[in-house]
CSV table of C-alpha atoms in Angstrom, one decimal:
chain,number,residue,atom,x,y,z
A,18,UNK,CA,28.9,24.0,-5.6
A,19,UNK,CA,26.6,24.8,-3.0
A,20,UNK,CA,23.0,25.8,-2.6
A,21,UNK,CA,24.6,28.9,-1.3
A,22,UNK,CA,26.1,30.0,-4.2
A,23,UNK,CA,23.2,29.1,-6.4
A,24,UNK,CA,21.0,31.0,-4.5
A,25,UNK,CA,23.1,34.1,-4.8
A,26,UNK,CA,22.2,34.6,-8.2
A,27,UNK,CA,18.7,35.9,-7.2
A,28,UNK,CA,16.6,34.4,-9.2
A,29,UNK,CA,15.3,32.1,-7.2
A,30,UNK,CA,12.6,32.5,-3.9
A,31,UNK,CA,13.2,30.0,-0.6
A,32,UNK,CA,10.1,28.2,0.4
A,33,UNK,CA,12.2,25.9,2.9
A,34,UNK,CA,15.7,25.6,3.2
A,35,UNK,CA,17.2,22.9,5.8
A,36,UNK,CA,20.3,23.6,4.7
A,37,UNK,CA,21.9,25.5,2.2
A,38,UNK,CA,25.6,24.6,2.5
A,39,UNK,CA,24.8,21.7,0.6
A,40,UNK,CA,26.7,20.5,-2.0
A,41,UNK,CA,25.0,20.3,-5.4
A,42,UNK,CA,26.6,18.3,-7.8
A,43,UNK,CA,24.0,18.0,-11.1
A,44,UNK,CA,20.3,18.9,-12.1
A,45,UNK,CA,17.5,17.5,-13.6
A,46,UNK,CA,14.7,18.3,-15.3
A,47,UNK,CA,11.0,15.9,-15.4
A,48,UNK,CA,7.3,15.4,-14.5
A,49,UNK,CA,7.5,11.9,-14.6
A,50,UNK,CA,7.5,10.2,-10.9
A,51,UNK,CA,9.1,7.0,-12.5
A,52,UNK,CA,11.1,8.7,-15.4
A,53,UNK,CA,12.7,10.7,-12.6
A,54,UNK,CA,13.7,7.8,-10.5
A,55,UNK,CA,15.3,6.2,-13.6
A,56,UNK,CA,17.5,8.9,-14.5
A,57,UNK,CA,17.8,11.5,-11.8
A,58,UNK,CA,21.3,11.6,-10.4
A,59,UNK,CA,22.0,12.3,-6.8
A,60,UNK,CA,23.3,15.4,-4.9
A,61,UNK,CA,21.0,16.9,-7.4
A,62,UNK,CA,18.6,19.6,-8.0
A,63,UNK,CA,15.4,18.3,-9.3
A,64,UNK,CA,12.9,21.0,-11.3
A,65,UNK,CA,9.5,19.9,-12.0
A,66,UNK,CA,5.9,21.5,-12.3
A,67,UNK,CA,4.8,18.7,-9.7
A,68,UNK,CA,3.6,20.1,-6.3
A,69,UNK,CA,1.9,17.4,-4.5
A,70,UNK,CA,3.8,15.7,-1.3
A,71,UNK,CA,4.6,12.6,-2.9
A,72,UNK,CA,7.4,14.5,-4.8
A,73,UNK,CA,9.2,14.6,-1.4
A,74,UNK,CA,9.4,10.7,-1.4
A,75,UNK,CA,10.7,11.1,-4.5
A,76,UNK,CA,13.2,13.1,-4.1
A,77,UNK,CA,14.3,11.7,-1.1
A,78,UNK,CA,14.4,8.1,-2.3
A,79,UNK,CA,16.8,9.7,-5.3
A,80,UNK,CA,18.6,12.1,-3.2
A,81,UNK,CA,18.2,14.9,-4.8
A,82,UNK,CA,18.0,17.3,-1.9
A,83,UNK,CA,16.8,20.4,-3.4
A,84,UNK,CA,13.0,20.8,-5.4
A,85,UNK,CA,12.7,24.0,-8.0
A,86,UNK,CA,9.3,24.9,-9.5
A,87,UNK,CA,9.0,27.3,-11.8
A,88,UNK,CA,7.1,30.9,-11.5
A,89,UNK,CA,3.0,30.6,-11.0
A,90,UNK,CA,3.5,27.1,-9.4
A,91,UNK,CA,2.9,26.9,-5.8
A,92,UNK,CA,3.5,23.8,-3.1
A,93,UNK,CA,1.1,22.3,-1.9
A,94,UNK,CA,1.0,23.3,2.6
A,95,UNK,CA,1.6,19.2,3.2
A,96,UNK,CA,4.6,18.9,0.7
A,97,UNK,CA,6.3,22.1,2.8
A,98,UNK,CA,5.5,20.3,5.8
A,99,UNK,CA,6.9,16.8,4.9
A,100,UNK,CA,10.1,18.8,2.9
A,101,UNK,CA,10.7,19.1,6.5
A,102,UNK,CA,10.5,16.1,7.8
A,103,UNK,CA,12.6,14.8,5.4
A,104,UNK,CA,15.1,17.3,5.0
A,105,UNK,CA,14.5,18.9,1.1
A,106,UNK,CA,15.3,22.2,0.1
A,107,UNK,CA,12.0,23.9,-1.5
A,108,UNK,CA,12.3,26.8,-3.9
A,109,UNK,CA,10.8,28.8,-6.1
A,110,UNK,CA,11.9,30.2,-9.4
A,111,UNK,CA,11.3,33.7,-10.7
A,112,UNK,CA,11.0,32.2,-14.2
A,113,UNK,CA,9.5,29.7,-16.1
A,114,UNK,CA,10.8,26.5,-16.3
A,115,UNK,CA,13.2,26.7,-19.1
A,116,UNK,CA,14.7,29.9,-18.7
A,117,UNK,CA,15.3,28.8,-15.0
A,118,UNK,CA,17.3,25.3,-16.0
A,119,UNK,CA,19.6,27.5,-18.2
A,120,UNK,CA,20.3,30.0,-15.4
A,121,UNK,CA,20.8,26.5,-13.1
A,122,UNK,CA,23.0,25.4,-15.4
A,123,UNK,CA,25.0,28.3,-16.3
A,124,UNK,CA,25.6,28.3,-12.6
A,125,UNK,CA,26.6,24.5,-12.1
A,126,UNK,CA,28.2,23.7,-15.5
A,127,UNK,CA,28.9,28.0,-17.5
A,128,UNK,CA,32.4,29.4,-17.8
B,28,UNK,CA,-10.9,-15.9,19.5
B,29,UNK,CA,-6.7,-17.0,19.4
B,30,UNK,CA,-7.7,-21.0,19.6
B,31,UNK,CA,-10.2,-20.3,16.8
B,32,UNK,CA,-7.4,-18.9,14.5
B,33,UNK,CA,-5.4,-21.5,15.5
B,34,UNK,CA,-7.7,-24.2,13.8
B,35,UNK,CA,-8.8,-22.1,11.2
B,36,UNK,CA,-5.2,-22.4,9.9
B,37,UNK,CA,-4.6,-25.8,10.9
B,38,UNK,CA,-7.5,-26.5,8.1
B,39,UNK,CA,-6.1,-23.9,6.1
B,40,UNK,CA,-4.6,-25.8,3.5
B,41,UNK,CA,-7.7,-28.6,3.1
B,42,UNK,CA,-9.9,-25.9,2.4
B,43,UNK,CA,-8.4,-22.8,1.4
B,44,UNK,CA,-9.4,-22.3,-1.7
B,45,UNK,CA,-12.9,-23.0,-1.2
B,46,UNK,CA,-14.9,-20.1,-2.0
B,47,UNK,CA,-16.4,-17.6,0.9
B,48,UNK,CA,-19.9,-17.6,-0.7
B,49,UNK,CA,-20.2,-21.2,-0.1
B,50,UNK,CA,-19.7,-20.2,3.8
B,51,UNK,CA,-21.2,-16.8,4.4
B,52,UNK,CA,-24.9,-16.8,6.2
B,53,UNK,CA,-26.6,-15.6,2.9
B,54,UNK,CA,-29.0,-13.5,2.6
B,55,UNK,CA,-27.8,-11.4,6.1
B,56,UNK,CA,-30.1,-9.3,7.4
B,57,UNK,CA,-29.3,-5.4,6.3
B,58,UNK,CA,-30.3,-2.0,7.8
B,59,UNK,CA,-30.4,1.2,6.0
B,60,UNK,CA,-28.8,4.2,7.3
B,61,UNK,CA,-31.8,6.0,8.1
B,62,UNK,CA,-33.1,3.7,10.0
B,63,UNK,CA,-32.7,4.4,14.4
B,64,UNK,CA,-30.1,2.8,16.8
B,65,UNK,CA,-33.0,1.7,18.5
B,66,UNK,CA,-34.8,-0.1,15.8
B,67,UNK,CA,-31.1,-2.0,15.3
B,68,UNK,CA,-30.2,-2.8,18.6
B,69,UNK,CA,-34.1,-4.3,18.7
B,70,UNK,CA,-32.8,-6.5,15.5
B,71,UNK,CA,-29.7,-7.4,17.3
B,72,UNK,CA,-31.9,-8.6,20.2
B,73,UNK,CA,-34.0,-11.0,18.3
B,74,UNK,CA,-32.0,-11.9,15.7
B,75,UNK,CA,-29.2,-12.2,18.4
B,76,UNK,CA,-26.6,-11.1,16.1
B,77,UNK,CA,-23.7,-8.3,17.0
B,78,UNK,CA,-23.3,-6.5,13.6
B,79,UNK,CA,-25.6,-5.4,10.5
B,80,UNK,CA,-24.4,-4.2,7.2
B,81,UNK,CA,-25.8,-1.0,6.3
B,82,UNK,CA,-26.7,-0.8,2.7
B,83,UNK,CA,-28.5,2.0,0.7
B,84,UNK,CA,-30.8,1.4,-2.4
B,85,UNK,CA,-29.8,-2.1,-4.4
B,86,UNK,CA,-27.9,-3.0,-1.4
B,87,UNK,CA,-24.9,-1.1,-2.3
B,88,UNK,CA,-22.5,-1.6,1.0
B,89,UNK,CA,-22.4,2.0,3.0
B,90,UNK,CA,-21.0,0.9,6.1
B,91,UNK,CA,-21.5,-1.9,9.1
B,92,UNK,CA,-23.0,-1.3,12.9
B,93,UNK,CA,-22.1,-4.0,15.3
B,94,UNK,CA,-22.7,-3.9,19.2
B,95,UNK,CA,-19.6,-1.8,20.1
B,96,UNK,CA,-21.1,1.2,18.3
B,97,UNK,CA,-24.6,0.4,20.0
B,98,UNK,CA,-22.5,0.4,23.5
B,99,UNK,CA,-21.1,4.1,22.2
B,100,UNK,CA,-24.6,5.5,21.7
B,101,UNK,CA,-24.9,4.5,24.8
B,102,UNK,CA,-22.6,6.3,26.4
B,103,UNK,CA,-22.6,9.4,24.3
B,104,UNK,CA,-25.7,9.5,22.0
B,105,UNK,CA,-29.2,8.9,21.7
B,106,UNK,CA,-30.9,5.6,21.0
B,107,UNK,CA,-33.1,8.1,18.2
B,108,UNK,CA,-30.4,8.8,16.7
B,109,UNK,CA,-29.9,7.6,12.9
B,110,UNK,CA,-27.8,4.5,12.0
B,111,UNK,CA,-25.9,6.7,9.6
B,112,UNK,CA,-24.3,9.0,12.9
B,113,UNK,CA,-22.5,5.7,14.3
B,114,UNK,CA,-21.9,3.4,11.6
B,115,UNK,CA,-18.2,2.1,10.9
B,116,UNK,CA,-17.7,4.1,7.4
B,117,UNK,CA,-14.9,2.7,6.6
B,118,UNK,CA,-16.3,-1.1,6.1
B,119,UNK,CA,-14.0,-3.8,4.8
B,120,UNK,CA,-15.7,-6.5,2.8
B,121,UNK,CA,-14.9,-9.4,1.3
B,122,UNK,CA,-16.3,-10.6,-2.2
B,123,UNK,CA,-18.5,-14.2,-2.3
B,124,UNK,CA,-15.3,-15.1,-4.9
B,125,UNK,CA,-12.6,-14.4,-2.3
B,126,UNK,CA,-11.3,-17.8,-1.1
B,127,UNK,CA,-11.5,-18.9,2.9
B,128,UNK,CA,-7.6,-18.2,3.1
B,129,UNK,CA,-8.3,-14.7,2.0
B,130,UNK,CA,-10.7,-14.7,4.9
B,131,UNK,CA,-8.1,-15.8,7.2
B,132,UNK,CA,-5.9,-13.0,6.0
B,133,UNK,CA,-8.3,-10.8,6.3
B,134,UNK,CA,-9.7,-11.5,9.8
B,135,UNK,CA,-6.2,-11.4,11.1
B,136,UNK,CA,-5.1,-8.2,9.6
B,137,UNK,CA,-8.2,-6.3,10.5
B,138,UNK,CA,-9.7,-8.1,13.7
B,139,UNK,CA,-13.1,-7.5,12.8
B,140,UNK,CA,-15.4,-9.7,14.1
B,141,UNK,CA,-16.9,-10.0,10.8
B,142,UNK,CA,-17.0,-8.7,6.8
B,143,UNK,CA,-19.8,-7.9,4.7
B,144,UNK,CA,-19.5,-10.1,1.7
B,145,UNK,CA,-20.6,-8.8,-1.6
B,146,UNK,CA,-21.2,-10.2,-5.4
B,147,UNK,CA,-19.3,-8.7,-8.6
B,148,UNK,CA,-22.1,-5.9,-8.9
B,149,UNK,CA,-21.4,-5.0,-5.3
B,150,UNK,CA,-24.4,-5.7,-3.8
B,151,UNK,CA,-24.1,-7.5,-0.5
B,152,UNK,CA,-24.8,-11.4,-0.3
B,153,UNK,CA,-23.8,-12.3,2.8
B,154,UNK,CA,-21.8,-11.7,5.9
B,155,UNK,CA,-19.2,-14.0,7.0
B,156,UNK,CA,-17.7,-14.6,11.0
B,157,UNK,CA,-15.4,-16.7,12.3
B,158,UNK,CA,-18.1,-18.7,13.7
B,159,UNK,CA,-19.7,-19.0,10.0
B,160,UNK,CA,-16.3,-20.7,9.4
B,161,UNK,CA,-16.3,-23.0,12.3
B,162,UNK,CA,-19.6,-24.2,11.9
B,163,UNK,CA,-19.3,-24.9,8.3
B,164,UNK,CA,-15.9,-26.5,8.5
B,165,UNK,CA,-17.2,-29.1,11.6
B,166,UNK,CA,-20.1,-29.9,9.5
B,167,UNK,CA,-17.8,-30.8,6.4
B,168,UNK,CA,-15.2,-32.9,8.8
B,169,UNK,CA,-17.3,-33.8,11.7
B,170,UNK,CA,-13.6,-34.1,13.7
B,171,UNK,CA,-10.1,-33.4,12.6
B,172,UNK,CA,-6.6,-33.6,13.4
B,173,UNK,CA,-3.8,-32.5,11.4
B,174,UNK,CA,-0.4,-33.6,12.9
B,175,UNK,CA,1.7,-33.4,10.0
B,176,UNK,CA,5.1,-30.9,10.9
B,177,UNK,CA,5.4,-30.8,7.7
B,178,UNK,CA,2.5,-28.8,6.6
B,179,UNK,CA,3.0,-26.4,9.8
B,180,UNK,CA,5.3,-24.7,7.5
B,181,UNK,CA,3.1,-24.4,5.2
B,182,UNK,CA,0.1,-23.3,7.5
B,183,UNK,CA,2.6,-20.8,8.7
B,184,UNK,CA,2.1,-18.8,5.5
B,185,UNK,CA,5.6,-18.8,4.7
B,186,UNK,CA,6.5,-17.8,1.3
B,187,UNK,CA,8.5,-20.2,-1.1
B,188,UNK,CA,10.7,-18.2,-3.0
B,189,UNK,CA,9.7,-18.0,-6.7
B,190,UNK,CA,13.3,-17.0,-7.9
B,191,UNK,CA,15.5,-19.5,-6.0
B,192,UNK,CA,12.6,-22.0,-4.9
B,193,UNK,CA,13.9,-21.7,-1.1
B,194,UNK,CA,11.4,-20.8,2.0
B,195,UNK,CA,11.5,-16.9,3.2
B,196,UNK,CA,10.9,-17.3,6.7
B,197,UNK,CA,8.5,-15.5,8.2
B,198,UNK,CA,10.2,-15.2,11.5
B,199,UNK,CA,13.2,-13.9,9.3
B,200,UNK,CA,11.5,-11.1,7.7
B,201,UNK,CA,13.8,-7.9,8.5
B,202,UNK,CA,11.3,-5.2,7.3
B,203,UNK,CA,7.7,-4.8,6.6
B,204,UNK,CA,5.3,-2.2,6.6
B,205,UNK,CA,1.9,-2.0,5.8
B,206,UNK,CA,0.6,-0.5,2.2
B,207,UNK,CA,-2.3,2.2,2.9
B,208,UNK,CA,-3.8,2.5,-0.5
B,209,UNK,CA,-6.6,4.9,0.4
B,210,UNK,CA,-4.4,7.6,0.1
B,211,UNK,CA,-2.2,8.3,-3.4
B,212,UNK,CA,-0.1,11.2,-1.2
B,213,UNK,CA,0.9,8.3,1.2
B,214,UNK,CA,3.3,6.6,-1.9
B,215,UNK,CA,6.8,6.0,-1.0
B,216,UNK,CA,6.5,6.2,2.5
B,217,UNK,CA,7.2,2.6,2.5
B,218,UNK,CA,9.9,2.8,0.5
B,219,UNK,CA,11.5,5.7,2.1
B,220,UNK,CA,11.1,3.6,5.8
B,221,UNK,CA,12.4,0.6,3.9
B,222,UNK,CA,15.7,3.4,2.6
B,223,UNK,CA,16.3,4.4,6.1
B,224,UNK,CA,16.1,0.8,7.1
B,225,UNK,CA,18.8,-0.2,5.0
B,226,UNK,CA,21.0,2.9,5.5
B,227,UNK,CA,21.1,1.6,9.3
B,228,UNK,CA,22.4,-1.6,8.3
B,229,UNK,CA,25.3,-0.2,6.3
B,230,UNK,CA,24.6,-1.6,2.8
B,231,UNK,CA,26.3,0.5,-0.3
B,232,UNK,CA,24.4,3.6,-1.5
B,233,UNK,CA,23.9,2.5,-5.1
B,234,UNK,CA,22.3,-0.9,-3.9
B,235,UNK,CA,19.8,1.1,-1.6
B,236,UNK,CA,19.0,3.4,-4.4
B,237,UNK,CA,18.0,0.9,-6.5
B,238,UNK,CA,15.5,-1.5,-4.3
B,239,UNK,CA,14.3,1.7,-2.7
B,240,UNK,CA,13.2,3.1,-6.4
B,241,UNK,CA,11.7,-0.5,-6.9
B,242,UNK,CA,9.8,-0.5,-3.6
B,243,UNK,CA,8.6,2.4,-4.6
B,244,UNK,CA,7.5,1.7,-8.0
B,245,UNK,CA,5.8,-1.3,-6.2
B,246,UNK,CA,4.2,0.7,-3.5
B,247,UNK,CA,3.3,3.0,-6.4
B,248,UNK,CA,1.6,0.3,-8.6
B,249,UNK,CA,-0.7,-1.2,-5.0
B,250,UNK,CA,-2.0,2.4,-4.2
B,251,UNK,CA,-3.1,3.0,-7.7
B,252,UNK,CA,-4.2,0.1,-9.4
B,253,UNK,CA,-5.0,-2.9,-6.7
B,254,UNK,CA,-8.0,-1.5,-4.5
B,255,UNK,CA,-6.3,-3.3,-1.8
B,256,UNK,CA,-4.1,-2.6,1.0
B,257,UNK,CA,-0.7,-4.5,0.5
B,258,UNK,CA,2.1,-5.6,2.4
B,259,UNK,CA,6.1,-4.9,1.9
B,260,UNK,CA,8.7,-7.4,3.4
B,261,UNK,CA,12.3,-7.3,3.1
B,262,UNK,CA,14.5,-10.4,3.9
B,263,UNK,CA,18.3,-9.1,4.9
B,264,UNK,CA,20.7,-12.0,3.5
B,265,UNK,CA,23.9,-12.4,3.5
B,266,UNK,CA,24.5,-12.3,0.5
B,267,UNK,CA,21.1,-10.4,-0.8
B,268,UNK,CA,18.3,-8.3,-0.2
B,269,UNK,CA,14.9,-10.1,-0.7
B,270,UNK,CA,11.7,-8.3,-1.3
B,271,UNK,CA,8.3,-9.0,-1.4
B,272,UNK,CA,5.4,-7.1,-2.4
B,273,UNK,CA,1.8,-8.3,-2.1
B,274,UNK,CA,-1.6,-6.8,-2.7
B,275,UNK,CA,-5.1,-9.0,-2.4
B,276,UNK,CA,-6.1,-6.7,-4.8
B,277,UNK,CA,-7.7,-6.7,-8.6
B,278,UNK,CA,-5.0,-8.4,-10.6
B,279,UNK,CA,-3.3,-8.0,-13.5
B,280,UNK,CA,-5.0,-9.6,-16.7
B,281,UNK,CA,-2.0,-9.7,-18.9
B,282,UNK,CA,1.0,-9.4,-17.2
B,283,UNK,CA,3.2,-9.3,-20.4
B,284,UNK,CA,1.4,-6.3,-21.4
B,285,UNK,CA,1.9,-4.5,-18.3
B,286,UNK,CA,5.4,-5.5,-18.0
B,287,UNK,CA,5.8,-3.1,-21.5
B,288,UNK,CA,7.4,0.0,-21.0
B,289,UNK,CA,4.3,2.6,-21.4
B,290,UNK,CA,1.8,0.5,-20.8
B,291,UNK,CA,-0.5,2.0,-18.3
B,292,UNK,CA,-4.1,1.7,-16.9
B,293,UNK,CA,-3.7,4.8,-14.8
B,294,UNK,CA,-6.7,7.2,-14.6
B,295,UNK,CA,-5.9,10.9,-16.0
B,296,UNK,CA,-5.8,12.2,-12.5
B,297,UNK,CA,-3.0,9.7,-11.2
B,298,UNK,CA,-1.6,10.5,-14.8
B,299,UNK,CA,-1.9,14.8,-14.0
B,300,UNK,CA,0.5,14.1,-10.5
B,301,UNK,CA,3.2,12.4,-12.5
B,302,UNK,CA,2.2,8.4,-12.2
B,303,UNK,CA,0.8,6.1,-14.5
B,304,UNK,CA,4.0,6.6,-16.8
B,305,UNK,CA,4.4,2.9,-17.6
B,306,UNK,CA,7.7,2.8,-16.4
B,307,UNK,CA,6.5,0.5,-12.8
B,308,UNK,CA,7.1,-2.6,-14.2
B,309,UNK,CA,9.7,-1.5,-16.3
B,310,UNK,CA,11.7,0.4,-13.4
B,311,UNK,CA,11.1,-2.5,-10.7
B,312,UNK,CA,13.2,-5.0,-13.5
B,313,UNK,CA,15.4,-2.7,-14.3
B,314,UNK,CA,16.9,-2.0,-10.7
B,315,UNK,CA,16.2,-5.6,-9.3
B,316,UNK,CA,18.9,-8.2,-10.2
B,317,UNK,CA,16.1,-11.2,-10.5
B,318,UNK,CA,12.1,-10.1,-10.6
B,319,UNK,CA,9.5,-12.3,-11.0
B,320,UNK,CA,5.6,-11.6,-10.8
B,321,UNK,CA,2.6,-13.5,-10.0
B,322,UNK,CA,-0.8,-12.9,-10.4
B,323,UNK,CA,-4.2,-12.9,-11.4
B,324,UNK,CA,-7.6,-11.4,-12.2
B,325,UNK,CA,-9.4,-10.8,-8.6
B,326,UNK,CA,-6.6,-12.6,-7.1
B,327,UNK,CA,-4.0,-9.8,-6.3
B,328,UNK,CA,-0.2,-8.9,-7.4
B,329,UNK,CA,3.3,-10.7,-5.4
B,330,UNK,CA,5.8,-9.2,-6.4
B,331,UNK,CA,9.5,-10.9,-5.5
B,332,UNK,CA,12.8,-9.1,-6.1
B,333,UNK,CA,16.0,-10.0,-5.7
B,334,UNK,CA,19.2,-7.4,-5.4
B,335,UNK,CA,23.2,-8.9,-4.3
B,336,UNK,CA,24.9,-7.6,-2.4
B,337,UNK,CA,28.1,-8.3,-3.6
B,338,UNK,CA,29.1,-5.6,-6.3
């Protein structure tokens, strides 16, 4: 599935998209810089309450290529700036973080 | 100054671990940062020295002035204005317990002329120059001359593998970048250059994944815990990738400990961003095919990883 696709479903607000014809293969869910890098697969969407730049390193050193946070979180101006540097989607959910992993999920995984 | 380095590492080995406080010019003459660029530049005269720590109350280390920032008030300032407007802020110092080949490190990585040395309560003892060094060591020898090949390897501040016992060649090394640990944002940027280093050289996806999530963990662990800048090097093999992760930092006083998963030192605020998991250690075994750690309280962290290529 693409990003595309996901992104139809409305529920979710683009901070920066560098591409959206991306393929998405799996999610996960974490906090936890190291936990993440354990168990994170790749092609993934990664949703977190984190905010701060380093998630981009993150992210990029797991390849998940698209961040989610939840409503009421906001990133921070220098993780938007190096999301473009090194090519992450950014988004933001209308929900909290629960109800938006289900909706994620439904759309990756649901009948 | 390159024929000085030249012998200070020809003596390297015979003296190395000799202690800086044994060296330094103790007690150095201080200035506080109220004081005027005139007044200093009057020291500098007498004392015919070219750089002052500047210390506030209980001569706790606030920055250095040397004769480069004299020549910039010069140019651009006033000689009434305060020691505190021209200053270097960002001072490296040395502590009286680091060894002469930490000094050697030092003065190579930072060319500084010289370091404010200070004691465990971080008061300043001394100040230490390559001169200090030279003078000190002629005394000790009166002459010297080293012609052994052999040792040249060693003076060369090559590494001898821990893991397979064999030398990693410095003139090998296929990566390196240096660790900037003032700044916990900066994490991974190493390890990211170190990903795209590896993608160009075409090795598989899953190997880069995992020594790039170790490098990281590494990078991770020198921002947040050592108090030291650190270095990363990456040795392309063959057959393996070889890394090595070094920080001159505070040590680890039970590595056993730390190597447990959840085991953590990290401050709440490094905990609130999503570090200090106790998962480092943990993560850098876990994704290296051989790991092995060295180190020590006040002596730093050298970290050695080993990933093959072959699948």
């Amino acid at each position: 599935m693409t990003l595309k696709d996901i992104l139809k479903h409305g529920f979710l607000e683009s901070i920066y998209i560098f591409n959206d014809n991306i393929e998405i293969k799996n999610g996960y869910v974490g906090d936890l810089l190291s936990e993440i890098m354990r168990n994170s697969p790749s092609s993934s969407i990664w949703i977190t309450h984190q905010t701060h730049p380093n998630i981009i390193a993150v992210a990029s050193i797991v390849e998940a290529n698209t961040i989610i946070i939840p409503i009421d979180f906001d990133f921070e101006i220098e993780t938007i700036e190096k999301a473009k540097e090194n090519n992450i989607n950014l988004l933001k959910s209308k929900y909290d973080i629960f109800k938006t992993v289900g909706l994620i999920y439904n759309c990756l995984f649901g009948e | 100054m390159k024929s000085d380095n030249k012998l200070l590492e020809k003596l390297l080995d015979v003296f190395s671990n000799t202690k800086i406080g044994e060296i330094m010019t103790s007690p150095p003459i201080v200035v506080t940062p109220e004081i005027t660029i005139k007044q200093v530049k009057d020291i500098m005269k007498i004392k015919k020295i070219s750089g002052l720590p500047v210390v506030k109350k209980g001569l706790k280390l606030v920055g250095i002035i040397s004769i480069e920032d004299i020549i910039n008030v010069l140019e651009r300032g006033n000689l009434n204005d305060n020691v505190f407007k021209w200053m270097s802020k960002n001072v490296i110092s040395l502590n009286e317990n680091n060894t002469l080949s930490e000094f050697i490190d030092y003065s190579q990585k930072y060319k500084y002329g010289r370091f404010p040395i200070i004691n465990e309560e971080n008061k300043v003892v001394g100040i230490i120059t390559k001169y200090d060094v030279i003078t000190w060591l002629f005394e000790k020898l009166g002459t010297i001359y080293i012609h052994d090949e052999r040792r040249k390897k060693v003076l060369n501040q090559e590494y001898t593998s821990k893991l397979t016992g064999e030398i990693l060649d410095n003139d090998k090394i296929s990566f390196n970048f240096e660790i900037n640990y003032n700044d916990i944002q900066k994490i991974g940027i190493g390890a990211t250059k170190l990903k795209a280093f590896l993608k160009s050289k075409n090795i598989n996806d899953s190997l880069i994944r995992k020594i790039s999530i170790a490098t990281y963990e590494a990078e991770a662990n020198v921002v947040i815990h050592s108090d030291s800048y650190g270095q990363i090097y990456c040795w392309d093999f063959e057959d393996s990738i070889r890394l090595l992760i070094k920080d001159y930092g505070k040590g680890i006083e039970n590595v056993e400990l730390a190597m447990q998963e959840g085991f953590s030192t990290a401050s709440e605020d490094v905990r609130s961003q999503g570090f200090g998991a106790g998962m480092g250690l943990p993560n850098m075994k876990r994704f290296s095919d051989k790991m092995t750690i060295i180190s020590e309280v006040g002596k730093g962290v050298t970290i050695e990883m080993m990933f093959y290529k072959g699948d």
